[in-house]
């Protein structure tokens, strides 16, 4: 149990020190004092942790390549000991527009070898002749059994949000492999389609366990299980039963249950009520995007996909949007991808790189002149990144 919690902590996302940093910045702590706070903390590494590591880089579609270019730039400025194994040519669609139907073997081999990946979103349009092929994003998660999708949505001082000065800090822990994404659909008779929602005890237990481990390792106070067991009494009922059982092993974490429609209403009206949400697959997708909208949009929330056997972690934007309308316009917001990179640094046991990058992001975003169009600014991607690089080099 202890080893599982330790592994969970490394991949679980933004840690307690960073959460303290949000508050310090929000109270106007001077950047010099914040640097002092970080510089006086000591990380005692295990021998070998500072060796050069190879990370799989999958730019994806839409603005993905522009965002991963930003990642490569900060890694270079930080002098982080990693190199990228890059897959520029992989897309969610074939050259004729049809969806790619299987994950390329060389990508799978790279992920199994390197264990860590930075990824843009893969996209293919809904194809008229084949609407039942799952997206390459889903196929990749299933192929590697990346059963945890973790999305961290939080307000950043300087960025206007839907709830003004109310600080938001919500983490969604979403089951990533089954439910409505099981891909089991068929036409019973012409005009009648049956779609199977699969909920298993094994998957429900392990996602609930991860949510409570995350709460424990990240100084969280409460886990809310999101469900629709009042209607889907067997499927969602099994998910809810697993959450109840796991919660009994974590007496220091408050546990509550909430129907998904009530959850959405409360997220809009009083989002500060929530801390950690654990959800089945589809509800997690909806709730993650809703929470992203509360704190500035898809460009603001980092995310990760985590598995156990093999232990692979893929870091990407929490709200997966390709933003094809922004391609080539130098307007994309790199914040979510850069915060996901900070998550990756912690997963690799490099907390100082994570802290430097996060503090640079928070400092840059305090100035509205650096805000991109999606967060009511006029800055270009390159101007935003120039500001990030200046702060990183000044430390």
mmCIF file of C-alpha atoms in Angstrom:
data_model
loop_
_atom_site.group_PDB
_atom_site.id
_atom_site.type_symbol
_atom_site.label_atom_id
_atom_site.label_comp_id
_atom_site.label_asym_id
_atom_site.label_seq_id
_atom_site.Cartn_x
_atom_site.Cartn_y
_atom_site.Cartn_z
ATOM 1 C CA UNK A 1 0.000 0.000 0.000
ATOM 2 C CA UNK A 2 2.826 2.419 0.877
ATOM 3 C CA UNK A 3 4.608 1.785 -2.413
ATOM 4 C CA UNK A 4 1.394 2.343 -4.352
ATOM 5 C CA UNK A 5 0.854 5.644 -2.587
ATOM 6 C CA UNK A 6 4.402 6.719 -3.305
ATOM 7 C CA UNK A 7 3.962 5.940 -7.001
ATOM 8 C CA UNK A 8 0.662 7.769 -6.983
ATOM 9 C CA UNK A 9 2.252 10.852 -5.483
ATOM 10 C CA UNK A 10 4.838 11.157 -8.231
ATOM 11 C CA UNK A 11 2.220 11.169 -10.998
ATOM 12 C CA UNK A 12 -0.699 12.729 -9.212
ATOM 13 C CA UNK A 13 -0.180 16.290 -10.352
ATOM 14 C CA UNK A 14 0.587 19.566 -8.641
ATOM 15 C CA UNK A 15 1.834 19.018 -5.115
ATOM 16 C CA UNK A 16 1.397 20.845 -1.815
ATOM 17 C CA UNK A 17 4.334 23.241 -2.250
ATOM 18 C CA UNK A 18 2.862 24.485 -5.501
ATOM 19 C CA UNK A 19 -0.576 24.920 -3.926
ATOM 20 C CA UNK A 20 1.104 27.075 -1.268
ATOM 21 C CA UNK A 21 2.730 29.068 -4.062
ATOM 22 C CA UNK A 22 -0.691 29.836 -5.591
ATOM 23 C CA UNK A 23 -1.800 31.337 -2.307
ATOM 24 C CA UNK A 24 1.431 33.275 -1.782
ATOM 25 C CA UNK A 25 1.218 34.791 -5.240
ATOM 26 C CA UNK A 26 -2.449 35.563 -4.724
ATOM 27 C CA UNK A 27 -1.527 37.491 -1.537
ATOM 28 C CA UNK A 28 1.058 39.487 -3.470
ATOM 29 C CA UNK A 29 4.225 37.846 -2.177
ATOM 30 C CA UNK A 30 7.247 39.361 -3.896
ATOM 31 C CA UNK A 31 8.786 37.215 -6.616
ATOM 32 C CA UNK A 32 12.179 37.460 -4.903
ATOM 33 C CA UNK A 33 10.741 36.077 -1.677
ATOM 34 C CA UNK A 34 9.058 33.292 -3.621
ATOM 35 C CA UNK A 35 12.374 32.431 -5.289
ATOM 36 C CA UNK A 36 13.944 32.361 -1.850
ATOM 37 C CA UNK A 37 11.261 29.968 -0.637
ATOM 38 C CA UNK A 38 12.001 27.573 -3.483
ATOM 39 C CA UNK A 39 15.796 27.934 -3.346
ATOM 40 C CA UNK A 40 16.017 27.077 0.356
ATOM 41 C CA UNK A 41 14.078 23.821 0.023
ATOM 42 C CA UNK A 42 16.216 20.729 -0.573
ATOM 43 C CA UNK A 43 15.220 17.687 -2.572
ATOM 44 C CA UNK A 44 17.240 14.617 -1.600
ATOM 45 C CA UNK A 45 17.294 12.586 -4.777
ATOM 46 C CA UNK A 46 17.969 8.914 -5.240
ATOM 47 C CA UNK A 47 21.248 8.073 -7.006
ATOM 48 C CA UNK A 48 20.646 8.111 -10.766
ATOM 49 C CA UNK A 49 17.562 10.355 -10.760
ATOM 50 C CA UNK A 50 19.509 13.171 -12.386
ATOM 51 C CA UNK A 51 20.593 11.102 -15.367
ATOM 52 C CA UNK A 52 19.358 12.051 -18.830
ATOM 53 C CA UNK A 53 15.957 10.546 -19.591
ATOM 54 C CA UNK A 54 14.199 10.041 -22.900
ATOM 55 C CA UNK A 55 10.581 11.219 -23.168
ATOM 56 C CA UNK A 56 8.210 10.397 -26.023
ATOM 57 C CA UNK A 57 6.877 13.544 -27.696
ATOM 58 C CA UNK A 58 3.655 13.296 -29.703
ATOM 59 C CA UNK A 59 2.690 16.750 -31.082
ATOM 60 C CA UNK A 60 -0.680 15.577 -32.427
ATOM 61 C CA UNK A 61 -3.089 17.651 -34.501
ATOM 62 C CA UNK A 62 -4.405 21.216 -34.540
ATOM 63 C CA UNK A 63 -2.354 23.524 -32.311
ATOM 64 C CA UNK A 64 -0.606 20.524 -30.738
ATOM 65 C CA UNK A 65 2.679 21.047 -32.636
ATOM 66 C CA UNK A 66 2.761 24.737 -31.658
ATOM 67 C CA UNK A 67 2.220 23.862 -27.992
ATOM 68 C CA UNK A 68 4.823 21.099 -27.923
ATOM 69 C CA UNK A 69 7.281 23.532 -29.530
ATOM 70 C CA UNK A 70 6.743 25.657 -26.410
ATOM 71 C CA UNK A 71 7.504 22.626 -24.242
ATOM 72 C CA UNK A 72 10.733 21.972 -26.115
ATOM 73 C CA UNK A 73 11.730 25.598 -25.677
ATOM 74 C CA UNK A 74 11.306 25.648 -21.884
ATOM 75 C CA UNK A 75 13.063 22.296 -21.498
ATOM 76 C CA UNK A 76 16.011 23.774 -23.376
ATOM 77 C CA UNK A 77 16.055 26.957 -21.271
ATOM 78 C CA UNK A 78 15.759 25.009 -18.018
ATOM 79 C CA UNK A 79 18.570 22.667 -19.108
ATOM 80 C CA UNK A 80 16.468 19.749 -17.887
ATOM 81 C CA UNK A 81 18.285 16.427 -18.396
ATOM 82 C CA UNK A 82 15.951 14.943 -20.967
ATOM 83 C CA UNK A 83 15.782 14.339 -24.675
ATOM 84 C CA UNK A 84 12.664 13.853 -26.775
ATOM 85 C CA UNK A 85 11.844 10.946 -29.052
ATOM 86 C CA UNK A 86 9.521 12.808 -31.401
ATOM 87 C CA UNK A 87 6.689 11.453 -33.561
ATOM 88 C CA UNK A 88 5.808 14.326 -35.908
ATOM 89 C CA UNK A 89 3.923 12.290 -38.471
ATOM 90 C CA UNK A 90 1.252 10.668 -36.275
ATOM 91 C CA UNK A 91 -2.251 12.099 -36.635
ATOM 92 C CA UNK A 92 -5.719 10.988 -35.655
ATOM 93 C CA UNK A 93 -6.675 10.878 -39.335
ATOM 94 C CA UNK A 94 -5.243 9.325 -42.491
ATOM 95 C CA UNK A 95 -4.326 11.509 -45.460
ATOM 96 C CA UNK A 96 -7.795 10.941 -46.988
ATOM 97 C CA UNK A 97 -9.525 12.126 -43.802
ATOM 98 C CA UNK A 98 -10.579 8.685 -42.562
ATOM 99 C CA UNK A 99 -9.858 7.970 -38.886
ATOM 100 C CA UNK A 100 -6.753 5.989 -37.956
ATOM 101 C CA UNK A 101 -8.008 2.669 -36.598
ATOM 102 C CA UNK A 102 -5.005 1.392 -34.650
ATOM 103 C CA UNK A 103 -2.105 2.842 -32.687
ATOM 104 C CA UNK A 104 1.195 2.655 -34.631
ATOM 105 C CA UNK A 105 3.476 -0.045 -33.242
ATOM 106 C CA UNK A 106 6.546 2.193 -33.117
ATOM 107 C CA UNK A 107 4.668 4.637 -30.865
ATOM 108 C CA UNK A 108 3.583 1.857 -28.513
ATOM 109 C CA UNK A 109 7.147 0.534 -28.354
ATOM 110 C CA UNK A 110 8.459 4.030 -27.589
ATOM 111 C CA UNK A 111 5.946 4.530 -24.776
ATOM 112 C CA UNK A 112 6.719 1.166 -23.215
ATOM 113 C CA UNK A 113 10.434 1.894 -23.430
ATOM 114 C CA UNK A 114 10.403 5.508 -22.199
ATOM 115 C CA UNK A 115 7.418 5.282 -19.798
ATOM 116 C CA UNK A 116 6.723 9.038 -20.081
ATOM 117 C CA UNK A 117 5.135 11.101 -22.870
ATOM 118 C CA UNK A 118 4.112 14.686 -23.651
ATOM 119 C CA UNK A 119 1.168 14.617 -26.037
ATOM 120 C CA UNK A 120 -0.982 16.938 -28.121
ATOM 121 C CA UNK A 121 -4.553 15.954 -28.963
ATOM 122 C CA UNK A 122 -5.104 13.587 -31.898
ATOM 123 C CA UNK A 123 -8.125 14.422 -34.056
ATOM 124 C CA UNK A 124 -10.197 13.028 -36.903
ATOM 125 C CA UNK A 125 -13.563 14.309 -38.058
ATOM 126 C CA UNK A 126 -16.665 12.187 -37.594
ATOM 127 C CA UNK A 127 -16.459 10.064 -40.717
ATOM 128 C CA UNK A 128 -19.687 9.455 -42.608
ATOM 129 C CA UNK A 129 -18.949 5.854 -43.612
ATOM 130 C CA UNK A 130 -17.425 4.755 -40.317
ATOM 131 C CA UNK A 131 -18.766 6.461 -37.220
ATOM 132 C CA UNK A 132 -18.036 3.594 -34.822
ATOM 133 C CA UNK A 133 -14.232 3.753 -34.921
ATOM 134 C CA UNK A 134 -12.917 5.075 -31.610
ATOM 135 C CA UNK A 135 -10.495 7.982 -31.704
ATOM 136 C CA UNK A 136 -6.766 7.357 -31.557
ATOM 137 C CA UNK A 137 -6.735 9.079 -28.146
ATOM 138 C CA UNK A 138 -9.102 6.434 -26.754
ATOM 139 C CA UNK A 139 -7.321 3.570 -28.508
ATOM 140 C CA UNK A 140 -4.001 4.688 -27.033
ATOM 141 C CA UNK A 141 -5.379 4.811 -23.491
ATOM 142 C CA UNK A 142 -6.939 1.360 -23.857
ATOM 143 C CA UNK A 143 -3.887 -0.204 -25.475
ATOM 144 C CA UNK A 144 -1.723 0.836 -22.503
ATOM 145 C CA UNK A 145 -4.459 0.529 -19.851
ATOM 146 C CA UNK A 146 -4.029 4.154 -18.783
ATOM 147 C CA UNK A 147 -7.010 3.929 -16.503
ATOM 148 C CA UNK A 148 -6.546 7.254 -14.674
ATOM 149 C CA UNK A 149 -7.250 10.584 -16.338
ATOM 150 C CA UNK A 150 -6.322 13.333 -13.893
ATOM 151 C CA UNK A 151 -7.271 16.948 -14.650
ATOM 152 C CA UNK A 152 -6.326 19.825 -12.347
ATOM 153 C CA UNK A 153 -8.461 22.973 -12.691
ATOM 154 C CA UNK A 154 -7.432 25.938 -10.575
ATOM 155 C CA UNK A 155 -7.615 29.708 -10.721
ATOM 156 C CA UNK A 156 -4.363 31.625 -11.244
ATOM 157 C CA UNK A 157 -3.943 35.138 -9.822
ATOM 158 C CA UNK A 158 -4.201 37.682 -12.621
ATOM 159 C CA UNK A 159 -6.492 35.571 -14.821
ATOM 160 C CA UNK A 160 -10.151 36.563 -14.711
ATOM 161 C CA UNK A 161 -12.506 33.679 -13.953
ATOM 162 C CA UNK A 162 -16.263 33.172 -13.877
ATOM 163 C CA UNK A 163 -16.359 33.516 -10.096
ATOM 164 C CA UNK A 164 -14.189 36.589 -9.668
ATOM 165 C CA UNK A 165 -12.037 36.536 -6.555
ATOM 166 C CA UNK A 166 -13.253 33.129 -5.354
ATOM 167 C CA UNK A 167 -10.211 30.812 -5.558
ATOM 168 C CA UNK A 168 -10.940 27.494 -7.269
ATOM 169 C CA UNK A 169 -8.847 24.350 -6.980
ATOM 170 C CA UNK A 170 -10.587 21.205 -8.253
ATOM 171 C CA UNK A 171 -9.072 17.917 -9.375
ATOM 172 C CA UNK A 172 -11.035 15.428 -11.473
ATOM 173 C CA UNK A 173 -10.005 11.763 -11.320
ATOM 174 C CA UNK A 174 -11.750 10.099 -14.241
ATOM 175 C CA UNK A 175 -11.940 6.396 -15.090
ATOM 176 C CA UNK A 176 -10.377 6.250 -18.537
ATOM 177 C CA UNK A 177 -11.001 2.845 -20.129
ATOM 178 C CA UNK A 178 -14.633 1.719 -19.975
ATOM 179 C CA UNK A 179 -18.155 3.041 -19.392
ATOM 180 C CA UNK A 180 -19.684 4.683 -22.454
ATOM 181 C CA UNK A 181 -16.249 4.545 -24.124
ATOM 182 C CA UNK A 182 -16.273 0.752 -24.233
ATOM 183 C CA UNK A 183 -16.882 0.891 -27.984
ATOM 184 C CA UNK A 184 -19.528 -1.827 -27.949
ATOM 185 C CA UNK A 185 -22.313 -0.665 -30.254
ATOM 186 C CA UNK A 186 -24.403 -2.410 -32.867
ATOM 187 C CA UNK A 187 -27.571 -1.963 -34.859
ATOM 188 C CA UNK A 188 -30.168 -4.417 -33.564
ATOM 189 C CA UNK A 189 -32.563 -3.803 -36.478
ATOM 190 C CA UNK A 190 -32.527 -0.944 -38.987
ATOM 191 C CA UNK A 191 -33.044 2.290 -37.082
ATOM 192 C CA UNK A 192 -32.404 0.801 -33.624
ATOM 193 C CA UNK A 193 -28.899 1.020 -32.122
ATOM 194 C CA UNK A 194 -27.769 -0.562 -28.891
ATOM 195 C CA UNK A 195 -24.768 0.988 -27.112
ATOM 196 C CA UNK A 196 -23.332 -0.877 -24.134
ATOM 197 C CA UNK A 197 -22.032 0.951 -21.070
ATOM 198 C CA UNK A 198 -19.644 -1.405 -19.298
ATOM 199 C CA UNK A 199 -18.822 -0.836 -15.614
ATOM 200 C CA UNK A 200 -16.621 -3.405 -13.873
ATOM 201 C CA UNK A 201 -15.878 -3.811 -10.189
ATOM 202 C CA UNK A 202 -12.132 -3.987 -10.890
ATOM 203 C CA UNK A 203 -12.002 -0.690 -12.778
ATOM 204 C CA UNK A 204 -14.305 1.049 -10.315
ATOM 205 C CA UNK A 205 -12.209 -0.032 -7.334
ATOM 206 C CA UNK A 206 -8.884 0.986 -8.814
ATOM 207 C CA UNK A 207 -10.056 4.454 -9.896
ATOM 208 C CA UNK A 208 -11.608 5.039 -6.470
ATOM 209 C CA UNK A 209 -8.395 3.908 -4.801
ATOM 210 C CA UNK A 210 -6.354 6.279 -6.945
ATOM 211 C CA UNK A 211 -8.651 9.209 -6.093
ATOM 212 C CA UNK A 212 -8.268 8.637 -2.361
ATOM 213 C CA UNK A 213 -4.517 8.098 -2.693
ATOM 214 C CA UNK A 214 -4.295 11.383 -4.605
ATOM 215 C CA UNK A 215 -6.275 13.177 -1.906
ATOM 216 C CA UNK A 216 -4.041 11.740 0.804
ATOM 217 C CA UNK A 217 -0.760 12.539 -0.939
ATOM 218 C CA UNK A 218 -1.810 16.056 -1.967
ATOM 219 C CA UNK A 219 -3.252 17.315 1.324
ATOM 220 C CA UNK A 220 -6.824 17.277 0.023
ATOM 221 C CA UNK A 221 -9.811 17.233 2.325
ATOM 222 C CA UNK A 222 -12.680 15.647 0.396
ATOM 223 C CA UNK A 223 -13.526 13.212 -2.408
ATOM 224 C CA UNK A 224 -16.883 13.448 -4.196
ATOM 225 C CA UNK A 225 -18.101 10.392 -6.147
ATOM 226 C CA UNK A 226 -20.112 11.542 -9.186
ATOM 227 C CA UNK A 227 -22.739 9.085 -10.429
ATOM 228 C CA UNK A 228 -26.229 8.469 -11.812
ATOM 229 C CA UNK A 229 -27.025 5.422 -9.679
ATOM 230 C CA UNK A 230 -30.580 6.641 -9.111
ATOM 231 C CA UNK A 231 -31.288 5.679 -12.746
ATOM 232 C CA UNK A 232 -28.499 3.251 -13.744
ATOM 233 C CA UNK A 233 -28.778 1.243 -10.575
ATOM 234 C CA UNK A 234 -26.521 -1.654 -11.595
ATOM 235 C CA UNK A 235 -23.813 0.080 -13.637
ATOM 236 C CA UNK A 236 -23.376 3.338 -11.736
ATOM 237 C CA UNK A 237 -24.499 1.513 -8.612
ATOM 238 C CA UNK A 238 -21.437 -0.722 -8.854
ATOM 239 C CA UNK A 239 -19.170 2.302 -9.307
ATOM 240 C CA UNK A 240 -20.716 3.997 -6.281
ATOM 241 C CA UNK A 241 -20.468 0.843 -4.181
ATOM 242 C CA UNK A 242 -16.744 0.585 -4.938
ATOM 243 C CA UNK A 243 -16.217 4.224 -3.960
ATOM 244 C CA UNK A 244 -18.043 3.697 -0.675
ATOM 245 C CA UNK A 245 -15.963 0.632 0.133
ATOM 246 C CA UNK A 246 -12.631 2.309 -0.652
ATOM 247 C CA UNK A 247 -13.582 5.441 1.299
ATOM 248 C CA UNK A 248 -13.775 3.400 4.509
ATOM 249 C CA UNK A 249 -10.007 2.851 4.304
ATOM 250 C CA UNK A 250 -9.361 6.608 4.337
ATOM 251 C CA UNK A 251 -11.045 7.954 7.481
ATOM 252 C CA UNK A 252 -9.166 11.272 7.276
ATOM 253 C CA UNK A 253 -10.690 12.103 3.880
ATOM 254 C CA UNK A 254 -14.290 13.311 3.798
ATOM 255 C CA UNK A 255 -16.429 11.371 1.330
ATOM 256 C CA UNK A 256 -19.636 12.474 -0.349
ATOM 257 C CA UNK A 257 -21.846 11.198 -3.171
ATOM 258 C CA UNK A 258 -23.500 13.418 -5.749
ATOM 259 C CA UNK A 259 -25.663 12.759 -8.818
ATOM 260 C CA UNK A 260 -23.989 14.037 -11.975
ATOM 261 C CA UNK A 261 -26.668 16.583 -12.922
ATOM 262 C CA UNK A 262 -26.626 18.054 -9.409
ATOM 263 C CA UNK A 263 -22.828 18.119 -9.603
ATOM 264 C CA UNK A 264 -22.890 20.188 -12.796
ATOM 265 C CA UNK A 265 -25.352 22.650 -11.301
ATOM 266 C CA UNK A 266 -23.298 23.041 -8.118
ATOM 267 C CA UNK A 267 -20.057 23.416 -10.087
ATOM 268 C CA UNK A 268 -21.563 26.416 -11.857
ATOM 269 C CA UNK A 269 -23.185 27.957 -8.756
ATOM 270 C CA UNK A 270 -20.716 27.164 -5.930
ATOM 271 C CA UNK A 271 -17.611 25.453 -7.349
ATOM 272 C CA UNK A 272 -15.617 26.129 -4.171
ATOM 273 C CA UNK A 273 -17.643 23.311 -2.594
ATOM 274 C CA UNK A 274 -15.554 20.734 -4.457
ATOM 275 C CA UNK A 275 -12.065 19.405 -3.924
ATOM 276 C CA UNK A 276 -11.461 16.033 -5.645
ATOM 277 C CA UNK A 277 -14.081 14.485 -7.938
ATOM 278 C CA UNK A 278 -13.936 10.796 -8.875
ATOM 279 C CA UNK A 279 -16.060 9.873 -11.878
ATOM 280 C CA UNK A 280 -16.876 7.194 -14.443
ATOM 281 C CA UNK A 281 -15.614 7.867 -17.950
ATOM 282 C CA UNK A 282 -18.222 10.042 -19.669
ATOM 283 C CA UNK A 283 -19.123 12.139 -16.618
ATOM 284 C CA UNK A 284 -15.440 12.889 -16.095
ATOM 285 C CA UNK A 285 -15.105 14.214 -19.622
ATOM 286 C CA UNK A 286 -18.075 16.538 -19.178
ATOM 287 C CA UNK A 287 -17.074 17.723 -15.709
ATOM 288 C CA UNK A 288 -13.434 18.339 -16.733
ATOM 289 C CA UNK A 289 -14.475 20.638 -19.557
ATOM 290 C CA UNK A 290 -16.989 22.407 -17.332
ATOM 291 C CA UNK A 291 -14.302 23.048 -14.705
ATOM 292 C CA UNK A 292 -11.872 24.231 -17.377
ATOM 293 C CA UNK A 293 -14.444 26.796 -18.433
ATOM 294 C CA UNK A 294 -14.677 28.064 -14.862
ATOM 295 C CA UNK A 295 -10.959 28.893 -14.645
ATOM 296 C CA UNK A 296 -10.297 30.341 -18.093
ATOM 297 C CA UNK A 297 -10.804 27.612 -20.669
ATOM 298 C CA UNK A 298 -9.101 24.651 -22.278
ATOM 299 C CA UNK A 299 -5.760 26.454 -22.396
ATOM 300 C CA UNK A 300 -5.453 26.662 -18.605
ATOM 301 C CA UNK A 301 -5.831 23.137 -17.186
ATOM 302 C CA UNK A 302 -3.068 20.500 -17.113
ATOM 303 C CA UNK A 303 -3.781 16.792 -17.257
ATOM 304 C CA UNK A 304 -2.226 13.352 -17.151
ATOM 305 C CA UNK A 305 -3.129 9.764 -18.028
ATOM 306 C CA UNK A 306 -1.631 7.152 -15.743
ATOM 307 C CA UNK A 307 -1.483 3.360 -15.706
ATOM 308 C CA UNK A 308 0.109 0.714 -13.528
ATOM 309 C CA UNK A 309 1.201 -2.271 -15.662
ATOM 310 C CA UNK A 310 3.267 -1.105 -17.420
ATOM 311 C CA UNK A 311 3.718 2.079 -15.409
ATOM 312 C CA UNK A 312 3.302 4.692 -18.153
ATOM 313 C CA UNK A 313 2.256 8.323 -17.823
ATOM 314 C CA UNK A 314 1.110 10.590 -20.666
ATOM 315 C CA UNK A 315 0.877 14.317 -19.969
ATOM 316 C CA UNK A 316 -1.395 16.567 -22.019
ATOM 317 C CA UNK A 317 -3.933 19.373 -21.769
ATOM 318 C CA UNK A 318 -6.665 18.464 -19.308
ATOM 319 C CA UNK A 319 -9.426 19.614 -21.660
ATOM 320 C CA UNK A 320 -8.536 18.005 -24.984
ATOM 321 C CA UNK A 321 -9.164 20.538 -27.748
ATOM 322 C CA UNK A 322 -7.293 20.754 -31.052
ATOM 323 C CA UNK A 323 -8.396 24.380 -31.719
ATOM 324 C CA UNK A 324 -8.049 23.980 -35.476
ATOM 325 C CA UNK A 325 -9.264 27.554 -36.016
ATOM 326 C CA UNK A 326 -6.108 28.865 -34.315
ATOM 327 C CA UNK A 327 -3.570 26.813 -36.265
ATOM 328 C CA UNK A 328 -0.723 28.917 -37.629
ATOM 329 C CA UNK A 329 -2.029 32.198 -36.156
ATOM 330 C CA UNK A 330 0.388 32.424 -33.200
ATOM 331 C CA UNK A 331 -2.576 32.741 -30.806
ATOM 332 C CA UNK A 332 -2.557 29.426 -28.908
ATOM 333 C CA UNK A 333 -2.362 29.500 -25.101
ATOM 334 C CA UNK A 334 0.530 27.263 -23.933
ATOM 335 C CA UNK A 335 -0.338 27.445 -20.210
ATOM 336 C CA UNK A 336 -2.046 24.046 -19.909
ATOM 337 C CA UNK A 337 0.717 22.270 -21.815
ATOM 338 C CA UNK A 338 3.436 23.972 -19.768
ATOM 339 C CA UNK A 339 1.687 23.097 -16.493
ATOM 340 C CA UNK A 340 1.404 19.513 -17.765
ATOM 341 C CA UNK A 341 5.166 19.642 -18.353
ATOM 342 C CA UNK A 342 5.613 20.692 -14.717
ATOM 343 C CA UNK A 343 3.509 17.663 -13.745
ATOM 344 C CA UNK A 344 5.860 15.543 -15.849
ATOM 345 C CA UNK A 345 8.911 16.992 -14.090
ATOM 346 C CA UNK A 346 7.505 15.947 -10.718
ATOM 347 C CA UNK A 347 6.688 12.510 -12.071
ATOM 348 C CA UNK A 348 10.352 12.235 -13.110
ATOM 349 C CA UNK A 349 11.369 13.267 -9.565
ATOM 350 C CA UNK A 350 12.642 16.682 -10.694
ATOM 351 C CA UNK A 351 10.703 19.040 -8.373
ATOM 352 C CA UNK A 352 13.032 22.031 -8.822
ATOM 353 C CA UNK A 353 12.355 22.163 -12.564
ATOM 354 C CA UNK A 354 8.612 21.972 -11.869
ATOM 355 C CA UNK A 355 8.783 24.770 -9.312
ATOM 356 C CA UNK A 356 10.811 27.041 -11.576
ATOM 357 C CA UNK A 357 8.454 26.551 -14.488
ATOM 358 C CA UNK A 358 5.288 27.013 -12.448
ATOM 359 C CA UNK A 359 6.545 30.134 -10.695
ATOM 360 C CA UNK A 360 7.471 31.599 -14.100
ATOM 361 C CA UNK A 361 3.966 30.868 -15.450
ATOM 362 C CA UNK A 362 2.290 32.457 -12.420
ATOM 363 C CA UNK A 363 4.507 35.538 -12.595
ATOM 364 C CA UNK A 364 3.919 36.025 -16.329
ATOM 365 C CA UNK A 365 0.144 35.619 -16.026
ATOM 366 C CA UNK A 366 -0.088 38.276 -13.326
ATOM 367 C CA UNK A 367 0.514 40.801 -16.122
ATOM 368 C CA UNK A 368 -2.576 41.091 -18.408
ATOM 369 C CA UNK A 369 -0.275 42.134 -21.261
ATOM 370 C CA UNK A 370 0.807 38.486 -21.472
ATOM 371 C CA UNK A 371 -2.723 37.061 -21.669
ATOM 372 C CA UNK A 372 -3.664 35.298 -24.884
ATOM 373 C CA UNK A 373 -6.998 35.868 -26.639
ATOM 374 C CA UNK A 374 -8.749 32.935 -24.968
ATOM 375 C CA UNK A 375 -8.332 34.594 -21.550
ATOM 376 C CA UNK A 376 -9.432 38.051 -22.739
ATOM 377 C CA UNK A 377 -5.990 39.289 -23.751
ATOM 378 C CA UNK A 378 -4.203 40.205 -26.945
ATOM 379 C CA UNK A 379 -0.817 38.534 -26.514
ATOM 380 C CA UNK A 380 0.545 36.173 -29.132
ATOM 381 C CA UNK A 381 1.948 32.770 -28.294
ATOM 382 C CA UNK A 382 5.469 33.965 -29.050
ATOM 383 C CA UNK A 383 5.142 37.040 -26.808
ATOM 384 C CA UNK A 384 3.854 34.878 -23.957
ATOM 385 C CA UNK A 385 6.731 32.451 -24.416
ATOM 386 C CA UNK A 386 9.307 35.253 -24.604
ATOM 387 C CA UNK A 387 8.055 36.446 -21.219
ATOM 388 C CA UNK A 388 8.303 32.920 -19.765
ATOM 389 C CA UNK A 389 11.863 32.553 -21.062
ATOM 390 C CA UNK A 390 12.920 35.932 -19.614
ATOM 391 C CA UNK A 391 11.679 34.926 -16.166
ATOM 392 C CA UNK A 392 13.342 31.507 -16.338
ATOM 393 C CA UNK A 393 16.677 32.992 -17.399
ATOM 394 C CA UNK A 394 16.532 35.611 -14.668
ATOM 395 C CA UNK A 395 16.608 32.967 -11.948
#
